[in-house]
Amino acid sequence: MSKKYRSDAMASIHETMEALHTIGAIDKRTMRRFDEACLTPVSPLTAREIKALREREHVSQAIFAHYLNVTTSLVSKWERGEKKPSGPALKLLSLVEKHGLTAVA
Amino acid sequence: MSKKYRSDAMASIHETMEALHTIGAIDKRTMRRFDEACLTPVSPLTAREIKALREREHVSQAIFAHYLNVTTSLVSKWERGEKKPSGPALKLLSLVEKHGLTAVA
DNA sequence: CGAAATATAGCACGGAGTGCCATAGAATAA
DNA sequence: TTATTCTATGGCACTCCGTGCTATATTTCG
């Protein structure tokens, strides 16, 4: 019950805000600031954190890579610090970290 | 009710599969193939599809970019075909396309 | 009207991500 | 046991994604 409250609330609030805006009840500026405030913060992840994250989900590098639509070798490089995820990749990892692997299924 | 059936089912099935595997009831191979079959397919998006997708969500390029953790200019380039999203970025866009913007919030 | 948001544009640049192949250890099957 | 598959690491070359900055034109709003 309370497990899905977060995303459900988000969705309904978002719809409400949108309706308020189309009606003209609220500002476009307010709308924008609301949107920016609602995002899950994206914090940079260390190599070890990525590996721990994957092992928390009990999947191999290959499957993990599949979920994120990247190659297996890249996941290996992430976990060894040879490459650092950035931009979209970091966002995906943050999603997995906060909502689990099924959030990106 | 039926609106969230998809993700809920996914989550519970995934947990069930995991439990079955740890107990030893099912194969590791079977587990892997199941995982691969469960992913939302990632299809390449054209420039116009990306723009239509963003407008469907009623957000500006800036906010859209914020959601995906990329820069505003990149979104502009996507929509004009100057650059093509690939790998993690494409996965994120597919998520938005299929589950809405709140899925990546 | 003026001010802020929005979208387009161009350019240089670092490095993320890809692809392929090879290796080696661990797990599973026959 | 042997054989086969999965697993993770490693290297190397290469493409071009994504960033950062700036400038401009248009639109939208107070």
JSON list of C-alpha atoms (C1' of nucleotides) in Angstrom, two decimals, chain A residues 68-69 88 92, chain B residues 41-46 50 78 84-97, chain D residues 17-18:
[
{"chain": "A", "resi": 68, "resn": "LEU", "atom": "CA", "xyz": [20.26, -0.09, -19.26]},
{"chain": "A", "resi": 69, "resn": "ASN", "atom": "CA", "xyz": [20.68, -0.71, -22.98]},
{"chain": "A", "resi": 88, "resn": "PRO", "atom": "CA", "xyz": [21.57, 9.82, -19.34]},
{"chain": "A", "resi": 92, "resn": "LEU", "atom": "CA", "xyz": [19.29, 5.50, -15.32]},
{"chain": "B", "resi": 41, "resn": "PRO", "atom": "CA", "xyz": [12.06, -3.12, -26.25]},
{"chain": "B", "resi": 42, "resn": "VAL", "atom": "CA", "xyz": [14.18, -0.14, -27.20]},
{"chain": "B", "resi": 43, "resn": "SER", "atom": "CA", "xyz": [13.35, 1.09, -30.66]},
{"chain": "B", "resi": 44, "resn": "PRO", "atom": "CA", "xyz": [15.27, 3.94, -32.31]},
{"chain": "B", "resi": 45, "resn": "LEU", "atom": "CA", "xyz": [13.35, 7.20, -32.35]},
{"chain": "B", "resi": 46, "resn": "THR", "atom": "CA", "xyz": [13.27, 9.73, -35.15]},
{"chain": "B", "resi": 50, "resn": "ILE", "atom": "CA", "xyz": [11.15, 12.79, -29.97]},
{"chain": "B", "resi": 78, "resn": "TRP", "atom": "CA", "xyz": [17.75, 15.47, -31.01]},
{"chain": "B", "resi": 84, "resn": "LYS", "atom": "CA", "xyz": [20.80, 10.81, -32.42]},
{"chain": "B", "resi": 85, "resn": "PRO", "atom": "CA", "xyz": [20.26, 9.44, -28.93]},
{"chain": "B", "resi": 86, "resn": "SER", "atom": "CA", "xyz": [21.87, 6.08, -28.35]},
{"chain": "B", "resi": 87, "resn": "GLY", "atom": "CA", "xyz": [22.44, 3.58, -25.59]},
{"chain": "B", "resi": 88, "resn": "PRO", "atom": "CA", "xyz": [21.31, 4.91, -22.20]},
{"chain": "B", "resi": 89, "resn": "ALA", "atom": "CA", "xyz": [19.67, 8.01, -23.67]},
{"chain": "B", "resi": 90, "resn": "LEU", "atom": "CA", "xyz": [17.55, 5.91, -25.99]},
{"chain": "B", "resi": 91, "resn": "LYS", "atom": "CA", "xyz": [16.51, 3.72, -23.10]},
{"chain": "B", "resi": 92, "resn": "LEU", "atom": "CA", "xyz": [15.36, 6.73, -21.14]},
{"chain": "B", "resi": 93, "resn": "LEU", "atom": "CA", "xyz": [13.35, 8.03, -24.06]},
{"chain": "B", "resi": 94, "resn": "SER", "atom": "CA", "xyz": [11.73, 4.63, -24.49]},
{"chain": "B", "resi": 95, "resn": "LEU", "atom": "CA", "xyz": [10.78, 4.67, -20.83]},
{"chain": "B", "resi": 96, "resn": "VAL", "atom": "CA", "xyz": [9.13, 8.05, -21.23]},
{"chain": "B", "resi": 97, "resn": "GLU", "atom": "CA", "xyz": [7.39, 6.90, -24.38]},
{"chain": "D", "resi": 17, "resn": "DC", "atom": "C1'", "xyz": [27.44, 11.58, -28.30]},
{"chain": "D", "resi": 18, "resn": "DG", "atom": "C1'", "xyz": [27.01, 14.91, -25.05]}
]
